[in-house]
XYZ file of C-alpha atoms in Angstrom:
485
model
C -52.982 -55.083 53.931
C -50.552 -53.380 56.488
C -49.559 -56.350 57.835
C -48.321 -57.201 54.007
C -46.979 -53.803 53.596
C -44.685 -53.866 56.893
C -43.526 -57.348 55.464
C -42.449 -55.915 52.318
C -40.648 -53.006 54.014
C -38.819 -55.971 56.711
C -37.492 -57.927 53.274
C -36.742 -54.398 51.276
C -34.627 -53.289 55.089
C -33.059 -56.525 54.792
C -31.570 -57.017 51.534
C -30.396 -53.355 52.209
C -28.388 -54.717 55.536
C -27.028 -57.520 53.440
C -26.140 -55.398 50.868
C -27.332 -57.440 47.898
C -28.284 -55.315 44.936
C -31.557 -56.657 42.838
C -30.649 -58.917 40.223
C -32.018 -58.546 36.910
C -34.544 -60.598 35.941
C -33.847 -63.220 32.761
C -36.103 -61.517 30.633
C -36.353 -57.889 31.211
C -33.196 -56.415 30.647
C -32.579 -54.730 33.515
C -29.330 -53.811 34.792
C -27.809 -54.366 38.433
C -26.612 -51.577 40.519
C -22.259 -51.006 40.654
C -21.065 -52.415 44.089
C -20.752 -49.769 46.631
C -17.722 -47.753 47.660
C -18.772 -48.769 51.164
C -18.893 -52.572 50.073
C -15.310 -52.365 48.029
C -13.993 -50.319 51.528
C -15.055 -53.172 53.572
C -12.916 -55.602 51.197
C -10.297 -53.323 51.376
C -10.162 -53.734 54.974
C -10.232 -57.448 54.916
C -7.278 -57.488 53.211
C -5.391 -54.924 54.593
C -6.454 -56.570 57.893
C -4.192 -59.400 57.246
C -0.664 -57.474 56.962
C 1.925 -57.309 55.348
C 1.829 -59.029 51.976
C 4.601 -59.148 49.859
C 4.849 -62.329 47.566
C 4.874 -65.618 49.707
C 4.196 -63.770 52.727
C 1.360 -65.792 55.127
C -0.392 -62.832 55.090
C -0.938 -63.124 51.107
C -1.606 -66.398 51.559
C -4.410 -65.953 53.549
C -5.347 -63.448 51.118
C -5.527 -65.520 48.272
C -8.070 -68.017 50.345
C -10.298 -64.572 51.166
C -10.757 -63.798 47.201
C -11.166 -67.615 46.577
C -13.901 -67.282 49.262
C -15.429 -64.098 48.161
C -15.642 -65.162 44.388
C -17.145 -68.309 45.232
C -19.632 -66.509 47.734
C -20.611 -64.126 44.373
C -21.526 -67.504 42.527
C -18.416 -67.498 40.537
C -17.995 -70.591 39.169
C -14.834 -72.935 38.793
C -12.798 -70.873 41.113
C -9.116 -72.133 41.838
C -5.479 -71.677 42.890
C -2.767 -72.334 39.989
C 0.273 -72.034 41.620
C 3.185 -69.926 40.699
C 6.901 -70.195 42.175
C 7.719 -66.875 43.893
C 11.017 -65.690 45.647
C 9.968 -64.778 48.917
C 12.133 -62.093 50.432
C 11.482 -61.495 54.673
C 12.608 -58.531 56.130
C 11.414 -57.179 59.674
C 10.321 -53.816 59.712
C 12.566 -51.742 62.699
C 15.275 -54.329 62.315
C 17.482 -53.463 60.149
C 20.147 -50.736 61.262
C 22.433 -48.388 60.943
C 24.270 -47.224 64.454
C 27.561 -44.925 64.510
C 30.442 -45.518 66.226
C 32.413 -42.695 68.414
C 34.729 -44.617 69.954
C 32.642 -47.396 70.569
C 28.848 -48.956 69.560
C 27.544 -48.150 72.572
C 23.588 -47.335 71.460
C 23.997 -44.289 71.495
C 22.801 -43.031 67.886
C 21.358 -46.337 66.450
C 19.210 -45.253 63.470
C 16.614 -48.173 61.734
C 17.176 -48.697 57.778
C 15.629 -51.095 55.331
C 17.478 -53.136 53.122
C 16.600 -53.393 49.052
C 15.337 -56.531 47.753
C 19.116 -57.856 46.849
C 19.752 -58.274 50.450
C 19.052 -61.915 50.611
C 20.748 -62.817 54.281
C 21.131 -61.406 57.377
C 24.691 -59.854 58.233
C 26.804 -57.271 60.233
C 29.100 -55.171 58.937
C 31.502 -53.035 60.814
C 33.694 -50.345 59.336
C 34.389 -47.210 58.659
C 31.889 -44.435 58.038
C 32.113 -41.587 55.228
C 29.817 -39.260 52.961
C 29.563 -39.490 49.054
C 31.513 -36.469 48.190
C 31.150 -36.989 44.197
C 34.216 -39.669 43.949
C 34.455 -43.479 44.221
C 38.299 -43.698 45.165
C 38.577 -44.481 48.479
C 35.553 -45.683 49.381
C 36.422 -49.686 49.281
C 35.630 -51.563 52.336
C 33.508 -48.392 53.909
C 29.755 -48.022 54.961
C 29.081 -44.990 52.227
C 26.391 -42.753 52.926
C 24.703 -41.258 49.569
C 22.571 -38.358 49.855
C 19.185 -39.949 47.839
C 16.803 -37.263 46.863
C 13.659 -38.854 45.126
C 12.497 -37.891 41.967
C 9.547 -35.615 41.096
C 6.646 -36.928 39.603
C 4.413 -34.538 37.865
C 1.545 -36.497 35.976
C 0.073 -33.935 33.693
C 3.550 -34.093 31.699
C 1.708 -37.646 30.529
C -1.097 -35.226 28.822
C 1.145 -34.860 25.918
C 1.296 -38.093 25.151
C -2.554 -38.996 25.664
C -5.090 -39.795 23.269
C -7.387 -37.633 25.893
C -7.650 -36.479 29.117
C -10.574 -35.895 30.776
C -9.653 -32.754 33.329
C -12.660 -30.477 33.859
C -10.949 -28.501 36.434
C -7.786 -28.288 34.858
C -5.816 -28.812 37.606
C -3.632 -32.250 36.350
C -0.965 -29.793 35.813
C -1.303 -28.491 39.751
C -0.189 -32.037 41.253
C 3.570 -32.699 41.698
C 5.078 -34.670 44.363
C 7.912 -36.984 45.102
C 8.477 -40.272 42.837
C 8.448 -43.169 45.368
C 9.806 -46.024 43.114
C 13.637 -45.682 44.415
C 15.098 -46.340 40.620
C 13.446 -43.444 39.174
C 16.306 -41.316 41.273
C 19.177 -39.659 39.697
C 21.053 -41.154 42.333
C 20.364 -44.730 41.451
C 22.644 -44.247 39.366
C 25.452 -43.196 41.472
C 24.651 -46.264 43.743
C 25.925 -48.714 40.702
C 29.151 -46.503 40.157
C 29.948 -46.778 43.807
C 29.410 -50.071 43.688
C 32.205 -50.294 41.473
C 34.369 -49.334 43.972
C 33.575 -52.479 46.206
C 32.296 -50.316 49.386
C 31.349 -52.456 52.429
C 27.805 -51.239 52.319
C 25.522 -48.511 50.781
C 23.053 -46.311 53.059
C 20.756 -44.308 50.571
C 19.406 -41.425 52.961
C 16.204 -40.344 51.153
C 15.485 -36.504 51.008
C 12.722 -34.829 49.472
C 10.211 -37.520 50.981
C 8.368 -38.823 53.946
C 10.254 -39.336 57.313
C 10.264 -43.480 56.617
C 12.864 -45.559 55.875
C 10.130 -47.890 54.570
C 10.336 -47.972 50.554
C 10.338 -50.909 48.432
C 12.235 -51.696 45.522
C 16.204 -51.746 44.064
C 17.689 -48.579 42.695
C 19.001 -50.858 39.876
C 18.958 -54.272 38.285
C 22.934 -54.134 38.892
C 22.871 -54.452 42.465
C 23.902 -57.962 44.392
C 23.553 -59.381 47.255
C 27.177 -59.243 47.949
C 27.170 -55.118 48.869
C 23.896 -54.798 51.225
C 22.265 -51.287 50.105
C 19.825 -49.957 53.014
C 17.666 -46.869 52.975
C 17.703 -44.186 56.086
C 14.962 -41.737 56.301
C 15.257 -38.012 55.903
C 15.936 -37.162 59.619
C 18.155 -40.340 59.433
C 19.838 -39.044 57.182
C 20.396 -35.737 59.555
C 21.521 -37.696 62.044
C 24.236 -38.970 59.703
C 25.495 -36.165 58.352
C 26.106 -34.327 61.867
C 27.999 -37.095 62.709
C 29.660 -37.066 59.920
C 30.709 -33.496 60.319
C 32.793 -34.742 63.396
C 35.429 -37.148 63.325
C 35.555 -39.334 61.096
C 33.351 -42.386 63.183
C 32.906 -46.034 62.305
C 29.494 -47.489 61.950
C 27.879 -51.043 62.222
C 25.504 -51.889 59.575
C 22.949 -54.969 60.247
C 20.512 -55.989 58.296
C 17.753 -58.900 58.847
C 16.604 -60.175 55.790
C 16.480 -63.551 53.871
C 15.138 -65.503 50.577
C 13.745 -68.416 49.504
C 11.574 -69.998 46.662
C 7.938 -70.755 47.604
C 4.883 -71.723 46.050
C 2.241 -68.543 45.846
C -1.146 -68.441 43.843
C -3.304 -67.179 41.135
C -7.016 -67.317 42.130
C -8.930 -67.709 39.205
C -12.537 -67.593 38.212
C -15.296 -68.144 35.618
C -18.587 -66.602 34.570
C -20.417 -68.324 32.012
C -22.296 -66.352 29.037
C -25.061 -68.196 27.368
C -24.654 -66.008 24.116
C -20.255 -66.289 23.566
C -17.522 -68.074 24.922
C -15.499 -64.915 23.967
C -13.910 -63.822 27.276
C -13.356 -60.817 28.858
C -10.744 -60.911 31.699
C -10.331 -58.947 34.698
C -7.340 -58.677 36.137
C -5.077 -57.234 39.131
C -2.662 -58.739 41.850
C -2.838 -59.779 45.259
C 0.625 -59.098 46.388
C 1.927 -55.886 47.799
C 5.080 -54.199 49.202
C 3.988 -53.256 52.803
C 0.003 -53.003 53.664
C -0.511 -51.505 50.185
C -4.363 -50.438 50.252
C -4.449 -49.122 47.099
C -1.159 -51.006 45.747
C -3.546 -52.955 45.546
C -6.077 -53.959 47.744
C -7.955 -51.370 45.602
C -7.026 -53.031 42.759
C -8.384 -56.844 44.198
C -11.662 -54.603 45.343
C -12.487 -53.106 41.684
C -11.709 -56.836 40.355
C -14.132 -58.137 43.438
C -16.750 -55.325 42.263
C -16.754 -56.263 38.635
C -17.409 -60.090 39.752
C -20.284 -58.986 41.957
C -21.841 -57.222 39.601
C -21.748 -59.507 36.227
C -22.890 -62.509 39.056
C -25.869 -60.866 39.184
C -26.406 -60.553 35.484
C -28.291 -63.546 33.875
C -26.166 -65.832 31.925
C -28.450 -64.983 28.767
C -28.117 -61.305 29.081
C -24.110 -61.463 30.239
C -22.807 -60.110 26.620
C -19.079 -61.883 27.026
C -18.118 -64.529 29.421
C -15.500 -62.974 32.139
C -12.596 -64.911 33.858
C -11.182 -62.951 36.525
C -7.507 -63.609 37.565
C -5.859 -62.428 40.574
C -2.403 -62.375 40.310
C 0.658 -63.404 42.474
C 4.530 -62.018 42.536
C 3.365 -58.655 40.718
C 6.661 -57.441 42.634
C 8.059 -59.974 41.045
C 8.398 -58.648 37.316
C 4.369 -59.884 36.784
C 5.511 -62.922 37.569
C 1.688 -64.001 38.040
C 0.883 -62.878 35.108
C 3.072 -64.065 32.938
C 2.063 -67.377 34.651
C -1.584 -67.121 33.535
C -0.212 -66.387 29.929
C 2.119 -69.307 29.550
C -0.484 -71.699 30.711
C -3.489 -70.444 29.217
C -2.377 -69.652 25.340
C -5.644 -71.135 24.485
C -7.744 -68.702 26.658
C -5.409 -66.138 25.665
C -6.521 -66.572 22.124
C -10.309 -66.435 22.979
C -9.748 -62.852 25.138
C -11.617 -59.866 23.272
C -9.956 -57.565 26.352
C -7.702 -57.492 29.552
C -9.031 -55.595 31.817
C -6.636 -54.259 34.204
C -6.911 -52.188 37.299
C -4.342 -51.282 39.985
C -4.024 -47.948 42.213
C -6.681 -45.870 41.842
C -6.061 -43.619 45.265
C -6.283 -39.974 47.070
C -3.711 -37.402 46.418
C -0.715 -36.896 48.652
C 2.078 -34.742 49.090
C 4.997 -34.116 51.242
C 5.206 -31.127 53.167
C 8.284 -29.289 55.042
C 8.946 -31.559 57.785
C 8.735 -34.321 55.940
C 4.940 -35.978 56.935
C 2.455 -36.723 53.752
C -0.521 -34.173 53.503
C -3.615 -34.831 52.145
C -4.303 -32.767 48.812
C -8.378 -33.562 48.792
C -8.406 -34.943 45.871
C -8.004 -37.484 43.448
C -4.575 -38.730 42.402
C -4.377 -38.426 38.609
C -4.323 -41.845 36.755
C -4.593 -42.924 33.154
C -5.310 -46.017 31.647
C -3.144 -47.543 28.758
C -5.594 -48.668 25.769
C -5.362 -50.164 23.240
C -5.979 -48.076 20.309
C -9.223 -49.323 18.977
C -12.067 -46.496 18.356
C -14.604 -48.822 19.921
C -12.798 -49.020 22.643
C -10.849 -46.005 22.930
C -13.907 -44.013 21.900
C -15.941 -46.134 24.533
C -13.741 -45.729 27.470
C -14.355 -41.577 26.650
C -17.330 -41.440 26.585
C -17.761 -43.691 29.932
C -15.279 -41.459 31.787
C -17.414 -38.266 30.395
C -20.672 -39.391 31.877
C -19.460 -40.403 35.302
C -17.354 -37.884 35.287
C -14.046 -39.783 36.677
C -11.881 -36.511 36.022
C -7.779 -35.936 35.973
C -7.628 -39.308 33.470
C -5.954 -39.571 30.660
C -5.976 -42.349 28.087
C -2.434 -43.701 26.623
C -1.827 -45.569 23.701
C 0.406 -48.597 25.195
C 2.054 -48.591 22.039
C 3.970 -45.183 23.536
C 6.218 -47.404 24.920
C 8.696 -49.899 23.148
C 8.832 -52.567 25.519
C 5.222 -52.536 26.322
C 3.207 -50.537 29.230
C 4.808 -50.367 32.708
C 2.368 -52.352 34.350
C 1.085 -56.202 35.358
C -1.155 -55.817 31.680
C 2.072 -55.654 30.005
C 2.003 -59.898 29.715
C -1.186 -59.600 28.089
C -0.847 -56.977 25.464
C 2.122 -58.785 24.583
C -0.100 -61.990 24.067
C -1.578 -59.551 21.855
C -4.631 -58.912 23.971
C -6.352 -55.806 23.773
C -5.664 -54.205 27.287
C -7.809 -51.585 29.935
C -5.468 -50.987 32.450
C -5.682 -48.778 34.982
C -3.063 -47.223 37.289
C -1.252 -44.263 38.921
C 1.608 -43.549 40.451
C 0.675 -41.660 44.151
C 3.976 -40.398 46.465
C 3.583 -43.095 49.077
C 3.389 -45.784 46.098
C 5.313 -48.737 47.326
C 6.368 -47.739 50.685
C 4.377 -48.055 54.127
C 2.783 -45.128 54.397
C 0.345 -46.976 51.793
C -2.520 -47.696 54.442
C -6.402 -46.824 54.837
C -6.404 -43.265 54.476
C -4.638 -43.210 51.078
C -8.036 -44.956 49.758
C -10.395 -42.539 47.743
C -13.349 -44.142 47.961
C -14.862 -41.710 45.039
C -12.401 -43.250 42.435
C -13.181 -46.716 43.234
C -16.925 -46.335 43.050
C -16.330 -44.386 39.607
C -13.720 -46.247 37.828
C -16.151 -49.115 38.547
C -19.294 -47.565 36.829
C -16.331 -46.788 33.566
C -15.697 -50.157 33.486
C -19.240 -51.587 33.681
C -20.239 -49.232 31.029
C -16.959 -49.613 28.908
C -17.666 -53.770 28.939
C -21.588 -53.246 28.116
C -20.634 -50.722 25.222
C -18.829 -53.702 23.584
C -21.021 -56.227 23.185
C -20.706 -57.915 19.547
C -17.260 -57.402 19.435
C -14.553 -60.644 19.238
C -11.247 -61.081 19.795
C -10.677 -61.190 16.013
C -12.928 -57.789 15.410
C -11.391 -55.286 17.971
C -7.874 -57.120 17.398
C -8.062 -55.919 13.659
C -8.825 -52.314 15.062
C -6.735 -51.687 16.595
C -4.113 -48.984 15.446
């Protein structure tokens, strides 16, 4: 009898280390545990692990074969790589520059910059050096130096437009903090009218965000490759502006960058359902700008989580049958998902819901000398849903009992050409979309690493979305289509 007893308690300790939650079994109607935080940590880590992922870099490469292997490891079945053609744009952090001249380039104040995406080949420029004083005449042929505050971003201004929020403490109203996404600027702008005056280059010298030069994105669909545009950071940009308040110097701009096609990858999966072929599809993308933990090796987690847990649900009890789809070239206008859309029209068609989920993250802010701080706290998200009661009503009522608080829910219809986010190909299939996302300050830049993961919000967002799915059993594509408002 104790010898049976210890043997139990030796299996029980070791399908605790392994970390394998009890399936169901096929005819009692039990329910599997939600995947850890821990477990959806140690994915995050994998990925993050590999560096630097942008689309077609080896290091999202390599992530792509890690989700084909952890899908198949779950038991997912028919898992694959449909290949997508993605511009892959190579940059080298630290080598891009910026170094004033006074007589000569001699070292002395040689300040790194990184160039936007429309810098497509490496090059040196050398010319003159001035300040952005409000006019474009005169500025032809000169390295122009734009003072580049970022925007604010304050979240709870969404609550007006939300069909709820969920805010118990009342507090979305307490978070604002810089806007990382470089076009969202006033001054972006500005760069497109000087641009008009044909300047030899553009350095955008950020203010009002963290001392890195490390942000990803264009400041407008305008720009070419012809005019390289760089960004300084804040005490870059101090650096520039005393010398600047000399003489007027000369500076030498190079940048290291270059672009090419290549072939990336969705990674695709199936889990059968014995009672509907009716699908619901998760969703999220593989790529990101710089390490991008929560843009969005969070996201590839929740997606991982969601697999692991309707594995272990018995193809009789499993109430839809879910294809999971992890994109590639999200920084690429969706390009990955637009992909799945064009060459799946039949799944497409068969899709009750897209479910959708990128960022979830902790809370930071910049302080006075320009280094992030950590608020404590969850970032505020929302998810854009479709407006169907069962669903919108569903997704509530999940958020209420876990108690995943500073959400909001928004009608995706708020926006004319569609929600800002990788679910916008599928609601524009005419899917019903879940899709999750926020918008923290270090949101495509570098400072996006391990500590801006919140394991809280990925544990709870997955329990909304477990519950959210099981609530809507029954329903088709047709029915929840047709209620949709």
């Amino acid at each position: 009898m104790l010898f049976g007893l210890l043997l139990t308690l030796v299996v029980a300790c070791a399908g605790s280390e392994a970390g394998t939650p009890t399936p169901p079994s096929p005819d009692g109607g039990g329910k599997p545990p939600a995947p850890s935080a821990a477990e959806m940590r140690r994915w995050i880590e994998d990925i993050v692990a590999e560096g630097i992922r942008r689309p077609g870099y080896p290091a999202d490469a390599r992530v792509e074969q890690r989700i084909r292997d952890w899908l198949t490891g779950f038991g997912v079945e028919d898992v694959r790589l449909e290949p997508v053609t993605v511009t892959r744009w190579m940059t080298v952090e630290g080598a891009s520059s910026v170094e004033v001249c006074r007589p000569a380039c001699d070292g002395s104040l040689k300040l790194t910059v990184f160039p936007t995406l429309a810098v497509a080949a490496p090059r040196t420029i050398d010319a003159p050096l001035v300040r952005y004083d409000g006019s474009t005449a005169g500025l032809a042929g000169k390295i122009v130096v734009l003072d580049y505050p970022m925007a604010r971003f304050v979240p709870g201004a969404l609550a007006d437009q939300s069909l709820w929020v969920h805010d118990p403490d009342a507090d979305l109203s307490s978070t604002s903090h810089p806007n990382s996404r470089p076009q969202t600027s006033k001054a972006a702008s500005t760069v497109v009218a000087i641009l008009r005056a044909r300047p030899a280059a553009i350095v955008c010298a950020l203010d009002d965000f963290f001392d890195t030069p490390y942000v990803y994105g264009v400041p407008s669909l305008l720009l070419n490759d012809s005019i390289p545009v760089v960004y300084a950071s804040p005490s870059a940009r101090t650096a520039l502006l005393q010398a600047l308040a000399g003489s007027a110097p000369s500076a030498r701009l190079t940048v290291v960058a270059k672009s090419e096609e290549v072939v990336a990858h969705n990674v695709v999966g199936r889990l059968r359902s014995d009672k509907t072929t009716d699908i619901v599809l998760f969703g999220s993308h593989h790529d990101g700008p710089f390490f991008g933990a929560t843009e969005d090796a969070a996201g590839v987690s929740l997606v991982l989580a969601q697999a692991r847990y309707w594995s272990q649900v018995p193809a009789s009890q499993r109430p839809f049958e879910f294809r999971f789809v992890l994109t590639a070239g999200h920084l690429l206008r969706s390009r990955g998902a637009e992909a799945w859309v064009t060459a799946h029209p039949d799944l497409a068609a068969k899709t009750v819901l897209n479910v959708h989920l990128e960022t979830p993250a902790q809370e930071y802010d910049v302080n006075s000398q320009n280094a992030p701080v950590n608020r404590n706290r969850i970032e505020p998200h929302w998810f854009y849903v479709s407006n169907a009661p069962v669903l919108v009503n569903g997704l509530k009522g999940a958020v209420q009992r876990v108690d995943y608080r500073r959400t909001m829910a928004i009608d995706p219809k708020a926006f004319p050409d569609g929600p800002p986010s990788d679910a916008k190909a599928f609601f524009s299939a005419g899917i019903p979309i879940l899709s999750h996302i926020s918008n923290p300050a270090y949101y495509l830049t570098i400072e996006d690493k391990l500590d801006k993961v919140s394991d809280k919000a990925n544990e709870e967002l997955s329990r909304v979305v477990i519950d959210v799915v099981w609530g809507l059993a029954g329903q088709t594509p047709a029915s929840l289509r047709a209620a949709v408002r």
